Short mmCIF file of C-alpha atoms and ligand atoms in Angstrom, two decimals:
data_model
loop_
_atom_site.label_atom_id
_atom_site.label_comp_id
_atom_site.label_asym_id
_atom_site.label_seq_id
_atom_site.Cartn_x
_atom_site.Cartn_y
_atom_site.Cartn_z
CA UNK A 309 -3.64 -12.11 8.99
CA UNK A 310 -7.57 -11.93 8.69
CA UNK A 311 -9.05 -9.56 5.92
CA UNK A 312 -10.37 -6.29 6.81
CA UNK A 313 -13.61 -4.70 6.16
CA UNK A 314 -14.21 -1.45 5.08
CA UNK A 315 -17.88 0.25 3.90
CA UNK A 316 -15.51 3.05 1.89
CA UNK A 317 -11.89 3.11 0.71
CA UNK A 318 -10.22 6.71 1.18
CA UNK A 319 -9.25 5.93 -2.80
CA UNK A 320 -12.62 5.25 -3.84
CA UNK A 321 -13.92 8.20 -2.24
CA UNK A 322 -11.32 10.86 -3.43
CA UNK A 323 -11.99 9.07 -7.05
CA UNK A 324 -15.55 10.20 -6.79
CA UNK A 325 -14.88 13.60 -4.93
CA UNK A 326 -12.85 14.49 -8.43
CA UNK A 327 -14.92 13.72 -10.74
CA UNK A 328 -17.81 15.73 -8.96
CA UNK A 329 -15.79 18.70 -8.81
CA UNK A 330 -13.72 18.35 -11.70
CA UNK A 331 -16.43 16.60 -14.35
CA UNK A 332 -16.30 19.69 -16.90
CA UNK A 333 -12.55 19.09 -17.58
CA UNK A 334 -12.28 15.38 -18.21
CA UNK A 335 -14.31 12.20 -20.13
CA UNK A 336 -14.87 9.94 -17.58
CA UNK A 337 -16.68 6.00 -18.17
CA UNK A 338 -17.21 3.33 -15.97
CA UNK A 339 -15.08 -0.06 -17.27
CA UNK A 340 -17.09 -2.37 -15.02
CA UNK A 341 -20.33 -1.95 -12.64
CA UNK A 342 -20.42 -4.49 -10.35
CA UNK A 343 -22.05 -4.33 -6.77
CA UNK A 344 -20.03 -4.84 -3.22
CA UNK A 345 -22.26 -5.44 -0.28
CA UNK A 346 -25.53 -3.92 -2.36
CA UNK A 347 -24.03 -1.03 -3.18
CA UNK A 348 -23.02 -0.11 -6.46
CA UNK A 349 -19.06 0.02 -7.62
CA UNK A 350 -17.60 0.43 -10.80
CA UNK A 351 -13.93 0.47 -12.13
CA UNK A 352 -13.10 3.85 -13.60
CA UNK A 353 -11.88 5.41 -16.91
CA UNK A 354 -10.72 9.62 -17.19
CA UNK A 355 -9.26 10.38 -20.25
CA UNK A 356 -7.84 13.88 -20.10
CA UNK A 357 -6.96 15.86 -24.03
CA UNK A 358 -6.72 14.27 -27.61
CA UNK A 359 -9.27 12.73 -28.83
CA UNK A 360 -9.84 12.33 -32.63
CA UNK A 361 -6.93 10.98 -34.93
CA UNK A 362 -4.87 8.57 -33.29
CA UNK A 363 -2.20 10.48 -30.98
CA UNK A 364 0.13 9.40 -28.27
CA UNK A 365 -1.68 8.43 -24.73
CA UNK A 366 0.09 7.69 -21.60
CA UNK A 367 -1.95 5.19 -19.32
CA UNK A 368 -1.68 5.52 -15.39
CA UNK A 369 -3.33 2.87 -13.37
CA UNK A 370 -3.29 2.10 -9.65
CA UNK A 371 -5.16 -0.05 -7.46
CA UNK A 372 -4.39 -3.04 -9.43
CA UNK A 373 -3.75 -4.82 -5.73
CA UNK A 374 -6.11 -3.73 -2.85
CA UNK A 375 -3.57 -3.46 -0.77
CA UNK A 376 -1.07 -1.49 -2.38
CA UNK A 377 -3.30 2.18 -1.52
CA UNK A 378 -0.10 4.11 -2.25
CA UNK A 379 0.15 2.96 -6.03
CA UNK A 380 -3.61 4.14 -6.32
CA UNK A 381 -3.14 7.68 -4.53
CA UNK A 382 0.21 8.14 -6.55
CA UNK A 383 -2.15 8.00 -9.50
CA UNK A 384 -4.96 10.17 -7.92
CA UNK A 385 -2.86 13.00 -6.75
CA UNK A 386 -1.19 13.59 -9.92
CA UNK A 387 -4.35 13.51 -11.76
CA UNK A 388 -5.57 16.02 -8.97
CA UNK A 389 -2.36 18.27 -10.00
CA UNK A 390 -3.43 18.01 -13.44
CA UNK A 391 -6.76 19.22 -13.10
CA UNK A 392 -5.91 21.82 -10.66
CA UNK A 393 -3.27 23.21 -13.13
CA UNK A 394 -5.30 22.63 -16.49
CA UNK A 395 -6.89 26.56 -15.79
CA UNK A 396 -3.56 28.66 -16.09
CA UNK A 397 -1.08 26.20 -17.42
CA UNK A 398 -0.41 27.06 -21.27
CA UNK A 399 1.93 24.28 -21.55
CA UNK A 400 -0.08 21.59 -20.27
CA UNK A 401 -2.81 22.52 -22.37
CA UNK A 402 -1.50 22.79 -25.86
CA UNK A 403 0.23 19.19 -24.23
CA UNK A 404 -2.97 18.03 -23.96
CA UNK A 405 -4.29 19.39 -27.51
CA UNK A 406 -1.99 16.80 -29.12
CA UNK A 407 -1.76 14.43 -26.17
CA UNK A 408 -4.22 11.94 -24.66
CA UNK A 409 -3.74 11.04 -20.95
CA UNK A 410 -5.56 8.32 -19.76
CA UNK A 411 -6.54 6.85 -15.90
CA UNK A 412 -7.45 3.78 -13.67
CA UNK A 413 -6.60 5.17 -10.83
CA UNK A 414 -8.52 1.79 -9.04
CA UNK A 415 -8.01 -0.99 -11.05
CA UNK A 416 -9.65 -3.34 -8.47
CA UNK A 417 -12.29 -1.63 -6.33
CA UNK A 418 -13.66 -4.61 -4.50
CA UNK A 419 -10.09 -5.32 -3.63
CA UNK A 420 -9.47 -1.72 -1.96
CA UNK A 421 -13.22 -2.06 0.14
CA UNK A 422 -12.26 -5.70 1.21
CA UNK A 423 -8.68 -4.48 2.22
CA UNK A 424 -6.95 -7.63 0.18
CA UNK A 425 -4.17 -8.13 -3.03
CA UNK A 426 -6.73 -9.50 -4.41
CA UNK A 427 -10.66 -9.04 -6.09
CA UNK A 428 -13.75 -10.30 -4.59
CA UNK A 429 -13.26 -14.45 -6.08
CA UNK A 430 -9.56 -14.00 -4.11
CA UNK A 431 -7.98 -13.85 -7.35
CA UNK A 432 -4.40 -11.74 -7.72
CA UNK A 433 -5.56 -9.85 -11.02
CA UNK A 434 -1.11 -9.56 -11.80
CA UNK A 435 -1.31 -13.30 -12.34
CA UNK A 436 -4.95 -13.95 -14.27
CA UNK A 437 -4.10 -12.70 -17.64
CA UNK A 438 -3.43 -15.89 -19.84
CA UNK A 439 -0.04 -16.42 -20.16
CA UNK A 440 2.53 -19.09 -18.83
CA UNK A 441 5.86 -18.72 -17.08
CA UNK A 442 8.34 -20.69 -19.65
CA UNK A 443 10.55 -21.30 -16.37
CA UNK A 444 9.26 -22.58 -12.87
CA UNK A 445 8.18 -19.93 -11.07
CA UNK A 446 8.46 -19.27 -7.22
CA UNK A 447 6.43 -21.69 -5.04
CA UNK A 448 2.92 -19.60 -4.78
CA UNK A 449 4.40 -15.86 -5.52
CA UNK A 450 5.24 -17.07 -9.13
CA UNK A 451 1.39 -17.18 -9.50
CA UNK A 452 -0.73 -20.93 -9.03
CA UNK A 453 -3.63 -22.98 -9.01
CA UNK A 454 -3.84 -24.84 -5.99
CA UNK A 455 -6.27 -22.79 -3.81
CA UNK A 456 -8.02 -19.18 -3.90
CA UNK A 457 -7.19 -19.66 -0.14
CA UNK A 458 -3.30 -18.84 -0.44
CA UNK A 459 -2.44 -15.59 -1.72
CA UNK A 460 -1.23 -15.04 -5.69
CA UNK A 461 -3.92 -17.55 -7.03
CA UNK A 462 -4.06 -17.02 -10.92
CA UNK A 463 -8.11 -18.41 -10.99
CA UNK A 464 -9.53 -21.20 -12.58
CA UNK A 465 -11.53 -19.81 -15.50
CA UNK A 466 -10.09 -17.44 -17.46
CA UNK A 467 -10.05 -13.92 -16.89
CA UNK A 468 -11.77 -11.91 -14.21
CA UNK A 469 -13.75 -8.22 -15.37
CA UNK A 470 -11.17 -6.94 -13.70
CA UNK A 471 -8.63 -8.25 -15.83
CA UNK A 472 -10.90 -8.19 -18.59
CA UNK A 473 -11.86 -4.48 -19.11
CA UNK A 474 -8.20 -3.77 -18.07
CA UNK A 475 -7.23 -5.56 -21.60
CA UNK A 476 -9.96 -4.58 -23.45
CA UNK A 477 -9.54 -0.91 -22.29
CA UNK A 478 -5.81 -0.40 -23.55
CA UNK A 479 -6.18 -2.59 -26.29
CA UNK A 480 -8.61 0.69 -27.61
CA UNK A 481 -6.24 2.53 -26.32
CA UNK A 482 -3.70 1.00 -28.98
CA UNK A 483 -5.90 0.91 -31.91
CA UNK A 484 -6.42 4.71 -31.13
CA UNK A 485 -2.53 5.66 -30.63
CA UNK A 486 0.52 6.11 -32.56
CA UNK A 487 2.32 5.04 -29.24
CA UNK A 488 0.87 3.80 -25.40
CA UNK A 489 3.47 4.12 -22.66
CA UNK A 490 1.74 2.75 -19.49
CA UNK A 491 2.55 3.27 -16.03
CA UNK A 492 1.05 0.88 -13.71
CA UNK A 493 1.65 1.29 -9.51
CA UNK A 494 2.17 -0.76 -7.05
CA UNK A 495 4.17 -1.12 -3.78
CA UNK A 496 5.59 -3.96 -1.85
CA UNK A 497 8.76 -5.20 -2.83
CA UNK A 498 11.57 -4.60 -1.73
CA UNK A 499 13.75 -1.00 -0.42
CA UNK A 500 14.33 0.94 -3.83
CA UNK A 501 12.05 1.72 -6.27
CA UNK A 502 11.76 -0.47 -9.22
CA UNK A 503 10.43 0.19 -12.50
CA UNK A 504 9.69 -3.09 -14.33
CA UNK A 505 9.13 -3.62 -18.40
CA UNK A 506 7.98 -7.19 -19.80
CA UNK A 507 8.75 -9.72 -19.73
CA UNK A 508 8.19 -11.42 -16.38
CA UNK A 509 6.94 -14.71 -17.70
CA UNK A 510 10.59 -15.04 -19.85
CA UNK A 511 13.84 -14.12 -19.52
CA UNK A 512 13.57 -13.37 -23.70
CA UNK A 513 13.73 -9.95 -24.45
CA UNK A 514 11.14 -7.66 -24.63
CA UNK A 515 10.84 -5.87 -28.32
CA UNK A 516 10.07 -2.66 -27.10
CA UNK A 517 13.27 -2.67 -24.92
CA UNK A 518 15.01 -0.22 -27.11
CA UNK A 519 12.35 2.17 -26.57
CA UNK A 520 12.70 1.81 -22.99
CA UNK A 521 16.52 2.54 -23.33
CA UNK A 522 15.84 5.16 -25.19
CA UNK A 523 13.37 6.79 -22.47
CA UNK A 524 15.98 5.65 -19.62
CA UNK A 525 18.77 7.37 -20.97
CA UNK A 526 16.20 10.78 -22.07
CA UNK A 527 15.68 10.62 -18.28
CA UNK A 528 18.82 10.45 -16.59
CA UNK A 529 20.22 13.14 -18.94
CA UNK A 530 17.73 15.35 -18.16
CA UNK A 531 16.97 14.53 -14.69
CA UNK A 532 20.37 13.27 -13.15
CA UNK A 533 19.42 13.52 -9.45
CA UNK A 534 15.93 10.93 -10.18
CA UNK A 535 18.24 8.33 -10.31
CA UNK A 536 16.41 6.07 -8.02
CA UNK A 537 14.57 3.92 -10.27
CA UNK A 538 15.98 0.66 -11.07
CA UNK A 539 15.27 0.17 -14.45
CA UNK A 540 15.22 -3.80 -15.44
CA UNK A 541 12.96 -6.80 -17.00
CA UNK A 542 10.65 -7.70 -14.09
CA UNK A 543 12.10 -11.24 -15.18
CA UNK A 544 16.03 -10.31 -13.72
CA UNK A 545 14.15 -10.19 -10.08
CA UNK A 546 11.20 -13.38 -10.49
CA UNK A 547 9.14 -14.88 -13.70
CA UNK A 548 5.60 -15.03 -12.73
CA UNK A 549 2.40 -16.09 -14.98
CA UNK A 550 -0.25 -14.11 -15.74
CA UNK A 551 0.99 -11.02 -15.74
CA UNK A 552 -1.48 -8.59 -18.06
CA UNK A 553 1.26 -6.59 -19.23
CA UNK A 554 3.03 -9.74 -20.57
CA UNK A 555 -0.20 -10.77 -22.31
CA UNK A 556 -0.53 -7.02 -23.71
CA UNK A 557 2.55 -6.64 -24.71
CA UNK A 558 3.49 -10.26 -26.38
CA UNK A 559 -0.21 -9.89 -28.41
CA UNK A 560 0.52 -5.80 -29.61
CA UNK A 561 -0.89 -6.12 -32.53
CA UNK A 562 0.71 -3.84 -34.48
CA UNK A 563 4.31 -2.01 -35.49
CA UNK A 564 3.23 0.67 -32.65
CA UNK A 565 5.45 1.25 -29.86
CA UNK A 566 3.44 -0.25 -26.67
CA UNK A 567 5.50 0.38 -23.63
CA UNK A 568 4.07 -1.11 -20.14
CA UNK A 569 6.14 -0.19 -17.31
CA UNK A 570 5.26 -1.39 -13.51
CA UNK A 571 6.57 1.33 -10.73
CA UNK A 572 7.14 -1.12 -7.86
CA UNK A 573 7.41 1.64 -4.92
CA UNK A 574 10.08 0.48 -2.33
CA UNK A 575 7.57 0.32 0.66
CA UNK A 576 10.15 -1.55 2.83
CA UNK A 577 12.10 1.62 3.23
CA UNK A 578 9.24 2.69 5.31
CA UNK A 579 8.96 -0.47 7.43
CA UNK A 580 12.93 -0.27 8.46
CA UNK A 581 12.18 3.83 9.50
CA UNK A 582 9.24 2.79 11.19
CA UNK A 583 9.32 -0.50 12.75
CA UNK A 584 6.19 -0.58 14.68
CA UNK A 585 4.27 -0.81 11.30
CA UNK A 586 5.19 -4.50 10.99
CA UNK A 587 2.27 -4.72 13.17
CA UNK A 588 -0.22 -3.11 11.16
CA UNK A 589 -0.66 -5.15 7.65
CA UNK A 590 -0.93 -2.02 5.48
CA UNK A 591 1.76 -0.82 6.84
CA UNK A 592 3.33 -3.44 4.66
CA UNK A 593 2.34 -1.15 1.73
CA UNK A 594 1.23 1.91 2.47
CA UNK A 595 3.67 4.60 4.24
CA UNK A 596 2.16 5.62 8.09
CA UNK A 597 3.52 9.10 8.43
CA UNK A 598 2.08 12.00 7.06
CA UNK A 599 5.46 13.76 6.05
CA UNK A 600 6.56 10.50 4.86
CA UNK A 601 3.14 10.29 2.53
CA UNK A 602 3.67 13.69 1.07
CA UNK A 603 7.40 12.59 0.50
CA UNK A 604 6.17 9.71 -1.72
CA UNK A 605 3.80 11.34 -3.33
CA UNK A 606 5.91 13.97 -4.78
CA UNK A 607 8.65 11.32 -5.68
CA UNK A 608 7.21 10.24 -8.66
CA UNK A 609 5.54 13.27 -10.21
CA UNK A 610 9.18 14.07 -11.86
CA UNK A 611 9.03 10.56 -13.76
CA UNK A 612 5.02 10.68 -14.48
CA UNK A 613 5.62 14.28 -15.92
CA UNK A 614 8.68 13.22 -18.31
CA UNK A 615 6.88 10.73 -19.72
CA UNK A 616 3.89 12.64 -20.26
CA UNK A 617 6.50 15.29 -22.07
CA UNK A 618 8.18 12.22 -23.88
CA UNK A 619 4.54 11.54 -25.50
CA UNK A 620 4.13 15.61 -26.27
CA UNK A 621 7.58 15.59 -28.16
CA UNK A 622 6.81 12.48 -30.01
CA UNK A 623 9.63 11.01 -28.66
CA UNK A 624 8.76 7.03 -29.79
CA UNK A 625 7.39 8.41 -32.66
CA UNK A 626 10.35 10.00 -33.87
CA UNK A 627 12.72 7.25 -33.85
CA UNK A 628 13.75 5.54 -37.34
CA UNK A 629 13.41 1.78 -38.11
CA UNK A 630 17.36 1.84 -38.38
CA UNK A 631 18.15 3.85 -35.15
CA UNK A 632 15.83 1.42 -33.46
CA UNK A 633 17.43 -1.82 -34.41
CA UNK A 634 21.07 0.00 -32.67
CA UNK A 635 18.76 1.19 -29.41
CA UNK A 636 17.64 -2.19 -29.21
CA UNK A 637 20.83 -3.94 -29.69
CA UNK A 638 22.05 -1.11 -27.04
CA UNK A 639 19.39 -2.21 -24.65
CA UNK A 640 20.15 -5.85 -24.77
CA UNK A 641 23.93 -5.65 -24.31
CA UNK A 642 22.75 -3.14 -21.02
CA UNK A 643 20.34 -5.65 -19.89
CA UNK A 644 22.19 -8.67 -20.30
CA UNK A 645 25.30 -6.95 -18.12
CA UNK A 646 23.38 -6.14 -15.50
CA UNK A 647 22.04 -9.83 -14.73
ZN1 ZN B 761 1.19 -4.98 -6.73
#
């Protein structure tokens, strides 16, 4: 399983074709410059609406694993939607008069030119942030130190940019919000599609769990046929180290509901329909078929959409210091049940 070798990334260049066409409608910064090859690269920031007093943001990112294309086109082609329906679309832009929407739609570039999981010094950015599995964690996937040779290597020396202006980017986001909910995508394991909250380096509750009930239960109610997402603490399938949104979400500094969720797209639903991909190793991640593509992109606009209409409505915001402590006991006795 050699690593590929590509001058451009399809995701890289559709990032740049937007924000030459679309530049008027959107902020837009670079995170990180860094060069690949002698060219230049950087890791981009749009930020779409709100922008003075602290207001609720929703985060999308993508790209986090070179590899995982889908997770950064999921991103890409509803921020394409966006844009494309900002002109005649009243609702979405009073939405975004009291909304911010923020995007990484490629988290790590070098990884998506190189064709690997992981960033130019081989390290998986999902295991680099500084944090410890309390458990022992599966032999390699869990996250290690033994060589930037074998796959899921955490690094040796703190945090990569990567990782670094990840943090450092919602971290503003946070001191800038009255609520974050972040949606981070990836692809790879397993047939359904998951949607992971913290922790994954504990099997302790996460404090913002009741919020997450709350949103689960806003969801099915209103949606009842998007019931496809399994909802769970990425710690009920493996504990890994390193995970950023772990370290986020263990150092939130303040009383402000921070809610990091990780869609992990069921790519192996493609592999079973279409066996012959086996043999291609983005086939792994990335679905082959052109209906099939269209099919997952449009599978998750439902879910991005709610919870961009969750942050309109104030929906975190809203909820009491007393109704919380019953959503969170709520959300435990769900969670523990379903172990
Ligand atoms: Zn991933």
């Amino acid at each position: 399983m050699g690593t590929f070798s590509f001058e451009h990334s399809f995701e890289i260049d559709t990032l740049q074709r937007l924000i030459a066409k679309h530049q008027g409608l959107f902020r837009h910064q670079s995170l990180f410059d860094t060069h690949y090859r002698g060219k230049p690269l950087s890791i981009t920031a749009i930020e779409l609406g709100h922008q003075e007093s602290p207001c609720p943001t929703v985060l999308f990112v993508g790209g986090i694993h070179g590899v995982e294309r889908i997770g950064a086109q999921v991103v890409l082609s509803f921020l394409d939607s966006l844009l494309n329906r900002l002109a005649w679309d009243k609702h979405l832009q009073i939405l975004l008069k009291q909304v911010r929407l923020a995007f990484v739609p490629v988290a790590n570039p070098v990884g998506f030119l190189q064709g690997s999981r992981s960033n130019g010094n081989h390290v998986d950015l999902m295991r680099n942030a500084p944090i410890d599995a309390e458990e022992k964690v599966t032999f390699l996937v869990g996250g290690h130190r033994i060589s930037s040779k074998l796959p899921w290597y955490r690094g040796q020396n703190g945090m990569e940019a990567e990782t670094q202006v990840l943090v450092d980017y919602v971290r503003e986001l946070q001191s800038t919000s009255t609520s974050v909910i972040a949606l981070d995508a990836h692809s790879g394991f397993g047939l359904a599609d998951h949607i992971w909250f913290p922790y994954a380096h504990t099997r302790k509750p996460f404090e913002g769990m009741g919020y997450i009930y709350h949103l689960k239960q806003l969801f099915d109610r209103g949606y009842p046929h998007h019931g496809h997402y399994k909802i769970a603490p990425q710690s009920h399938y493996y504990q890994t180290h390193g995970d950023i949104w772990d370290y986020l979400a263990k150092a939130n500094p303040s009383d402000r509901p921070f809610i990091p969720l990780t869609l992990e797209m069921g790519s192996w639903a493609w592999v079973k329909k279409n066996p012959k991909q086996i043999f291609n190793f983005s086939g792994y991640f990335n679905p082959q078929k052109p209906h099939r593509h269209h099919r997952i992109l449009r599978r998750h606009v439902v879910l991005m959409q709610f919870l961009i209409e969750a942050a309109f409505s104030q929906t975190l915001e809203g909820i009491s210091a007393e109704q919380y402590l019953g959503l969170q006991t709520d959300a435990q006795r769900h969670w523990s049940k379903k172990r």
